[in-house]
XYZ file of C-alpha atoms in Angstrom:
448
model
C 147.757 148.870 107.297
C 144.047 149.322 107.754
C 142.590 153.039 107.487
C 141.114 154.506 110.714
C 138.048 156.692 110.360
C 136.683 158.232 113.471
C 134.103 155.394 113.343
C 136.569 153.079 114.172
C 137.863 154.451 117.286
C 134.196 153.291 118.653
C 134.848 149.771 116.751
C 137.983 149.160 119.177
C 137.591 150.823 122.094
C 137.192 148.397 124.959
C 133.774 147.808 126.195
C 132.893 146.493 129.567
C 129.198 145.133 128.381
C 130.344 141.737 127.938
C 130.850 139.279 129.812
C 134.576 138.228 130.378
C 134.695 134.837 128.410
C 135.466 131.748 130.564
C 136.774 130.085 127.221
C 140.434 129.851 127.700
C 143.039 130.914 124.540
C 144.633 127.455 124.799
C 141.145 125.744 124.387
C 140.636 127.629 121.300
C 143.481 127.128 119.810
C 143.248 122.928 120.497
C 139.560 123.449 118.957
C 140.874 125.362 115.433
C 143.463 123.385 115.092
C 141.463 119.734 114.980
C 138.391 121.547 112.678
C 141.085 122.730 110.176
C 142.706 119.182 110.196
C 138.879 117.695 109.929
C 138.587 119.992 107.331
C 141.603 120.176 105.429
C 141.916 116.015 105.824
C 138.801 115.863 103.831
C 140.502 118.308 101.454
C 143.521 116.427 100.958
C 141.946 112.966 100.391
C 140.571 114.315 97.060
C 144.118 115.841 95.923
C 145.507 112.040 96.477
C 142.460 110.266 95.081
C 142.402 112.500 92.255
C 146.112 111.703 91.772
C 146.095 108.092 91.889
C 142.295 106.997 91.766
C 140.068 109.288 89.883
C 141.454 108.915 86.507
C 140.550 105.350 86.142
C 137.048 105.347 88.391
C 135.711 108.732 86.822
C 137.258 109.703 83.107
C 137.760 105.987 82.515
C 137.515 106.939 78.516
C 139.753 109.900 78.514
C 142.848 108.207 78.601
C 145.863 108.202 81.057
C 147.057 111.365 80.051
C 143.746 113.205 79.612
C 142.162 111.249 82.339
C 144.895 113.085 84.803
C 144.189 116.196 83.530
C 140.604 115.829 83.619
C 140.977 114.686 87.324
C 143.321 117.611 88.414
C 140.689 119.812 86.886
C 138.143 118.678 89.222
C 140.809 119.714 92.198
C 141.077 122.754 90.693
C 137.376 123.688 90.852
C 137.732 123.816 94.942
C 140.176 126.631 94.752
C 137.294 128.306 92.060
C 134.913 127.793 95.178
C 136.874 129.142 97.520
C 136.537 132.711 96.882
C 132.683 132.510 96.507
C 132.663 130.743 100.255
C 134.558 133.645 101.671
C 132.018 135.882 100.855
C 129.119 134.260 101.586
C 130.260 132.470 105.053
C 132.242 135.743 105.446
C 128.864 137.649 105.321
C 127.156 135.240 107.916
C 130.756 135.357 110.081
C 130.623 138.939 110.014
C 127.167 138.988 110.981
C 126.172 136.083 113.586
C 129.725 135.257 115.094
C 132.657 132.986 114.074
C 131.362 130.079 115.840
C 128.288 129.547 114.323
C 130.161 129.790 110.676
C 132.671 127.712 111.576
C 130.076 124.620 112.615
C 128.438 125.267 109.246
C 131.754 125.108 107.445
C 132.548 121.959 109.073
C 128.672 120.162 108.180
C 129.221 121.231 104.345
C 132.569 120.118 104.151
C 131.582 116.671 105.959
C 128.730 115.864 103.719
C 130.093 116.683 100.701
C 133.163 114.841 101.443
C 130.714 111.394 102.834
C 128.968 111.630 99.683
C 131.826 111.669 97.387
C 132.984 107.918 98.838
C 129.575 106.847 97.908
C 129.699 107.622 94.775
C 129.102 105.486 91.629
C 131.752 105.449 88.930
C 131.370 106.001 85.569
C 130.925 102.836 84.315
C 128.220 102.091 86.403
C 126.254 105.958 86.181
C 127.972 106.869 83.028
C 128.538 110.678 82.597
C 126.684 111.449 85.543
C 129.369 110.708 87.702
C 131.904 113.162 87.057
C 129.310 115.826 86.417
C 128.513 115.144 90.493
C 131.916 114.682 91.079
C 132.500 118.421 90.292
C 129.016 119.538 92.152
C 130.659 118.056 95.328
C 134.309 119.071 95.186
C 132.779 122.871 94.969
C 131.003 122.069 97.968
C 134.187 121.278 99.413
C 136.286 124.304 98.237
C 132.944 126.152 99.648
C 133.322 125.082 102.666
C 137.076 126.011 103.321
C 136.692 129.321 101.583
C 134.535 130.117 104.794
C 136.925 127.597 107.027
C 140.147 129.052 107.243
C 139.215 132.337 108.167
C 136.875 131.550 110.825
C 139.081 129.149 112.463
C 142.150 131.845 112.465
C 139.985 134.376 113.715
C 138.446 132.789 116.399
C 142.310 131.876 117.602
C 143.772 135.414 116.874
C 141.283 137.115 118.627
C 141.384 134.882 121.475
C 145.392 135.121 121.621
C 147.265 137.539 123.745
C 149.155 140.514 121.194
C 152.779 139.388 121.892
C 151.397 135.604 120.984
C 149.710 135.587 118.431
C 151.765 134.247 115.922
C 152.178 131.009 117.935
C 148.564 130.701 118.678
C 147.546 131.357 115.452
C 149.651 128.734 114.170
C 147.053 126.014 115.435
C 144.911 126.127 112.794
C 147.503 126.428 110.216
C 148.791 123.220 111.560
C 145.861 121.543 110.375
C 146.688 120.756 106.599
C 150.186 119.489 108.275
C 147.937 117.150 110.091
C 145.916 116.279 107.899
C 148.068 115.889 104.947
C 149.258 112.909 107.543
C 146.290 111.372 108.022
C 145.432 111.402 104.196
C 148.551 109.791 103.692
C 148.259 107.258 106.156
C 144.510 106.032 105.228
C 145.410 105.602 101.726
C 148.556 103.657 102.496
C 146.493 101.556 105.039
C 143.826 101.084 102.367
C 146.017 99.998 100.031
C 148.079 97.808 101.639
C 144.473 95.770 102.780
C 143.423 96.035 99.031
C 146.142 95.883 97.589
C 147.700 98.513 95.642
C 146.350 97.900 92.064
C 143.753 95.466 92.123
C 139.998 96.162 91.254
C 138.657 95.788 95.090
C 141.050 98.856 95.576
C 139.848 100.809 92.775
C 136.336 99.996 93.280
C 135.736 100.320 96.840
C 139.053 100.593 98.918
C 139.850 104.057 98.151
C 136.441 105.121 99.629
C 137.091 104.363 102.607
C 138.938 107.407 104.131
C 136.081 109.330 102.882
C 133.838 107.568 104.588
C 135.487 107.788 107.659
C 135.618 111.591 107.688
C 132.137 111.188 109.155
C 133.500 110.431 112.209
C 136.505 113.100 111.973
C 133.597 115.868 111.905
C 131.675 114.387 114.895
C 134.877 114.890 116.816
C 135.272 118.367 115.053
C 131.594 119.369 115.782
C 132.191 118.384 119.626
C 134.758 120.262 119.677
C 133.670 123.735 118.315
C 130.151 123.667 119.871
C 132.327 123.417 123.817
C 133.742 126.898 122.585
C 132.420 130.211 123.101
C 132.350 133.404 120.469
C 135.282 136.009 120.614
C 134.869 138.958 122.863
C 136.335 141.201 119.978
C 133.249 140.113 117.791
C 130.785 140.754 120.807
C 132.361 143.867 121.512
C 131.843 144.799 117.695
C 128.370 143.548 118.098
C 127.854 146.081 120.806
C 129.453 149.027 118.700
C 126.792 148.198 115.681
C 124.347 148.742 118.608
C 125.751 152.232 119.077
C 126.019 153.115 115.259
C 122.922 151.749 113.559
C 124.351 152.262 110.238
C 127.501 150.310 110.392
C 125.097 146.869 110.963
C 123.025 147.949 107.578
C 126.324 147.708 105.511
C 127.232 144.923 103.559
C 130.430 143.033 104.933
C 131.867 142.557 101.428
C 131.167 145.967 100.166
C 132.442 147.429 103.030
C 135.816 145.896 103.257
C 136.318 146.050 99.068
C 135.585 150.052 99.515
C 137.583 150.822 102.734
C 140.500 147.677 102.439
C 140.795 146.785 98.812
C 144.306 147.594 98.660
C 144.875 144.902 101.066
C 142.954 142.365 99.738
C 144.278 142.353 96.576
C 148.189 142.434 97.919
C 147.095 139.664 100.526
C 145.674 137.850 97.116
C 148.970 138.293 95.613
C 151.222 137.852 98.635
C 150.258 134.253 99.420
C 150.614 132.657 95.635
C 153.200 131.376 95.794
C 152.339 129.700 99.254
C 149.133 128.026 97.271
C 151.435 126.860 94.141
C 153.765 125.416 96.399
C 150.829 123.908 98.249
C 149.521 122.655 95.046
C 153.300 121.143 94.014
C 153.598 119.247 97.314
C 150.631 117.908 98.031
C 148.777 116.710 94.840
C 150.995 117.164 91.665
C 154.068 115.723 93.101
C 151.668 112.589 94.499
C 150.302 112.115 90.386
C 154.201 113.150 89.145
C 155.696 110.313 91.060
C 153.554 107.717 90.201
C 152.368 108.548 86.744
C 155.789 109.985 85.360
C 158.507 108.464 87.586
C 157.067 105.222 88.203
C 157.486 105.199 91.711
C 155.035 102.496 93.186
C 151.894 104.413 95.492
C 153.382 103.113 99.426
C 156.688 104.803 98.230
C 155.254 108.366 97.106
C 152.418 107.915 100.016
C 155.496 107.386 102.669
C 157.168 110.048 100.991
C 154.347 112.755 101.413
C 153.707 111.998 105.276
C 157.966 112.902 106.389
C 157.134 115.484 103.757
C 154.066 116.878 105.998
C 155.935 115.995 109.643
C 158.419 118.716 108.133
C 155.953 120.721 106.826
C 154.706 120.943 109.967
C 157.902 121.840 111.751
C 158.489 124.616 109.661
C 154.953 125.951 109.996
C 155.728 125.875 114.100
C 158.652 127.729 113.596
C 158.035 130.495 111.560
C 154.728 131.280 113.214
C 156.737 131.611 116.704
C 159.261 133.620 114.866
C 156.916 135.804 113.337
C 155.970 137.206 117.113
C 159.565 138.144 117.444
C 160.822 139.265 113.612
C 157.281 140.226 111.883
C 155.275 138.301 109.749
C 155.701 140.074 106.597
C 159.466 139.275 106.608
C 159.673 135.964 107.590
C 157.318 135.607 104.323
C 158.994 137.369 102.344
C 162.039 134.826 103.153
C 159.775 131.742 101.826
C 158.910 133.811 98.411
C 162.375 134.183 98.058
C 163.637 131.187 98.742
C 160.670 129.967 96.143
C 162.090 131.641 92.960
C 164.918 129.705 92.609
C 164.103 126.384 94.222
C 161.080 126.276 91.596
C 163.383 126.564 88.547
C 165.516 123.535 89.965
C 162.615 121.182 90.863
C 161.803 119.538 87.867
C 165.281 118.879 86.920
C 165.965 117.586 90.042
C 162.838 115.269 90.023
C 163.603 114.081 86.583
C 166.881 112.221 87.532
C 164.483 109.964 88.686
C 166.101 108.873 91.772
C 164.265 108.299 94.828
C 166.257 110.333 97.312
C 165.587 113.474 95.252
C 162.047 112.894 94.917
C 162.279 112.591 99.190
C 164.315 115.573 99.342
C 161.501 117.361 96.321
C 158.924 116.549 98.359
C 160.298 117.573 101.866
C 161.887 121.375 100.470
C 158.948 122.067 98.806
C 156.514 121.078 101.933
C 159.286 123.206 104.152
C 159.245 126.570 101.928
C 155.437 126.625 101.740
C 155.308 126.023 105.176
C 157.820 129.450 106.079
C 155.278 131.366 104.818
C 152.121 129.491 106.054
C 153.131 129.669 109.564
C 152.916 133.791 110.094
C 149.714 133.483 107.579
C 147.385 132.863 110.337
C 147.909 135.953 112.171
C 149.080 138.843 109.147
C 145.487 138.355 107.659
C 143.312 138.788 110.916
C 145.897 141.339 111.715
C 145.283 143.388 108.406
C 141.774 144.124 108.833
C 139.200 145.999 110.557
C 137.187 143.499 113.345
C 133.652 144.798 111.496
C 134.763 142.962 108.168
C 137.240 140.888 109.225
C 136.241 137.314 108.147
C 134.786 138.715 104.771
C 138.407 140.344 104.059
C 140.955 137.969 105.393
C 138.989 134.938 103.631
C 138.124 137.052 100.281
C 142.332 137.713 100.370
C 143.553 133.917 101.004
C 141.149 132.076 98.605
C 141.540 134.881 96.197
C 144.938 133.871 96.264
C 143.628 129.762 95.854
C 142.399 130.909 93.022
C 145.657 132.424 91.184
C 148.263 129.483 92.778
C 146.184 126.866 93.623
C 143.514 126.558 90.487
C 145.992 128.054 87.586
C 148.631 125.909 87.822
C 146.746 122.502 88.075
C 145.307 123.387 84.818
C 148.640 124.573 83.852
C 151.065 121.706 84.709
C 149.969 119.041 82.596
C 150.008 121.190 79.349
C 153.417 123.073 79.872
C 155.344 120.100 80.625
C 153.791 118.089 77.416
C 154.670 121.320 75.427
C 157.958 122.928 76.749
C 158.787 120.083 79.114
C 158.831 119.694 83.112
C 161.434 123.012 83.432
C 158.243 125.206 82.118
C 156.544 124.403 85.246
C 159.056 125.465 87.299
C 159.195 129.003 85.543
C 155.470 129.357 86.385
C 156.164 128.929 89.912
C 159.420 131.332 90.032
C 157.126 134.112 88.213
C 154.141 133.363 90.723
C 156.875 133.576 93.452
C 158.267 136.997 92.314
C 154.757 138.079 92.521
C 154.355 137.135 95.717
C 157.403 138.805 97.100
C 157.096 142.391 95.387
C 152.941 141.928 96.918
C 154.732 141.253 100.394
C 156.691 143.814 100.148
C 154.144 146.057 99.545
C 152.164 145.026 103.094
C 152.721 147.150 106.107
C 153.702 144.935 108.894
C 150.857 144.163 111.556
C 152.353 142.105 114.135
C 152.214 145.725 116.442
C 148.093 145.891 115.595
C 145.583 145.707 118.203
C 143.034 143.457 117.152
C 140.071 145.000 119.468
């Protein structure tokens, strides 16, 4: 649990300065929960393009094999990004409020993503194209290392205490959602372009990114209608009353007093980011490339895969109000440990109903712990460094289940075979459940 100094009792002591906000909780809520699908939909488009596209358009000369890994590593650098947009977009959401972070977010992530469908391959700009390729996909993992954050906290500190595990759960809906639409627009592509022919590779597959143009007018709409949190104006008032506290580095501030947390939070939600990384990328290049499933199966696969990922991200977040958050995630790392050790060998009977029912328990466990997420990370720090923490925790946590074992995968499984990658997610799953264990539980913690 956070530490108190006398300090703080100023921080969250109501204040009757500002004006009551006529933004209701509900509207918030609706409003984090389509930017984090805007966001996370761009996101997700690169994971499947870089499982079935990006190989042949971009590393053209590596190979199959090394093209795949070259390709993953490319989705990897996002979740390298991620930490370094959680500081800096932490800083600024620290600083001048949630909302005007979160439209910034949004704007980086939308460009970045625009740009990517337009450009060149490598046979037509040479080298130059992956090289750009990676320039962009950090602007993406920028971007949501300063997304997911904002968009929790601005629903969190909107939500009433006895709620807010369900109302945080909007925004952690949004990869649910979006992993949907991803699936969808490359199925619909495909099926227009057909699923291996040159129009496809050439310019079908560019097409959902394109269209996330008009995904982040919606988004921007929607964000710009809402107003700031009273809990960050009320903080804003506080820094008014205690010059010092406004002089003080978010980052430095919450490594000195909350570092303990951060690092736990980092290690708590690993496993959620190598499940994460299993269900919605590596499973996507495993079907195809390994099993020789055709792309419309594994694409219909992944969206019932994300319809019960969502489910189980509803669930758990409304269950987290009543048992706690910290044990209802403690029940996915479990559950983790030994479901990674019988994936692979599960997957390599190569029938299609276990590669449904892969896909879908995978998806379900990540989502467990996903769903309380949303509200233990607000909940575990102080409102003065709040964004900087909870964001520096989560993507610190990218960073150690979501870039490792892309990088990982491809070189275990050629080496030991497929079983070694399930050991690297049991031991990144044991991890996870000693770090939860470690948390206090928060569900009881005033957020003012």
């Amino acid at each position: 649990m956070p530490s108190i100094t006398p300090d703080d009792a100023v921080d969250r002591r109501p204040t009757t300065r500002s004006a009551a906000p006529t933004t209701s909780v509900r509207k918030v809520a609706i409003a984090s929960g389509i930017g984090t699908t805007i966001e996370f939909y761009d996101f997700f488009i690169y994971g499947t393009a870089a499982a079935l596209v990006f190989p042949t358009v971009f590393f053209p000369a590596l190979g199959a094999t090394a093209g795949t890994v070259a390709s993953f590593a490319t989705f990897a650098v996002a979740f390298i990004a991620r930490p370094v947009g959680a500081v800096v977009f932490g800083h600024f959401g620290d600083r001048i409020g949630r909302k005007k972070t979160l439209i910034s977010t949004l704007l980086l992530m939308g460009i970045s993503t625009f740009v990517i469908g337009l450009l060149p391959s490598a046979d037509t700009i040479g080298i130059a194209a992956p090289i750009i390729l990676v320039l962009l996909r950090f602007g993406q993992g920028f971007a949501v290392g300063g997304e997911w954050a904002g968009a929790t906290l601005l629903t969190a500190e909107y939500a009433p205490p006895k709620k807010r595990g369900f109302y945080a759960m909007f925004p952690q809906l949004g990869p649910s959602a979006a992993f949907i639409l991803s699936s969808a627009t490359f199925l619909v592509t495909g099926a227009v372009f057909g699923d291996t022919n040159a129009v496809f590779l050439d310019f079908g597959w560019r097409i959902p990114f394109l269209l996330s143009a008009v995904l982040v007018l919606i988004g921007l709409y929607m964000r710009l209608a809402i107003e700031e949190t009273p809990v960050f104006r009320a903080n804003k008032e506080a820094e008014v009353r205690i010059p010092d506290r406004a002089t003080t580095l978010p980052i430095l501030e919450a490594w000195h007093v909350q570092k303990k947390e951060i690092l736990l939070a980092a290690g708590a939600l690993a496993s959620l980011f190598s499940l994460f990384y299993m269900g919605t990328a590596y499973l996507t290049s495993y079907g195809t490339k390994t099993l020789g499933f055709d792309r419309p199966f594994v694409l219909w696969t992944g969206l019932v895969g994300a319809v019960v990922f969502g489910i189980a991200i509803a669930l758990s977040a409304t269950y987290s109000d009543r048992v706690g958050r910290r044990r209802v995630i403690m029940t996915s790392c479990a559950a983790a440990i030994p479901w990674s050790l019988v994936l692979f060998p599960l997957l390599d009977t190569g029938s299609p109903v276990a590669y449904v029912v892969a896909m879908c328990v995978t998806l379900t466990i990540f989502g467990i712990a996903y769903g309380p997420t949303g509200a233990l990370l607000p909940e575990l720090f102080q409102t003065r460094f709040r964004y900087t923490g909870a964001g520096l925790g989560y993507n610190l946590a990218g960073v150690l289940g979501g870039a490792i074992p892309p990088l990982l995968a491809a070189p275990l499984a050629a080496q030991f075979g497929s079983i070694a990658i399930g050991v690297m997610l049991a031991l990144l799953s044991v991890l996870s459940l000693a770090c939860t264990k470690a948390l206090s539980e928060t569900k009881e913690m005033s957020m003012t």
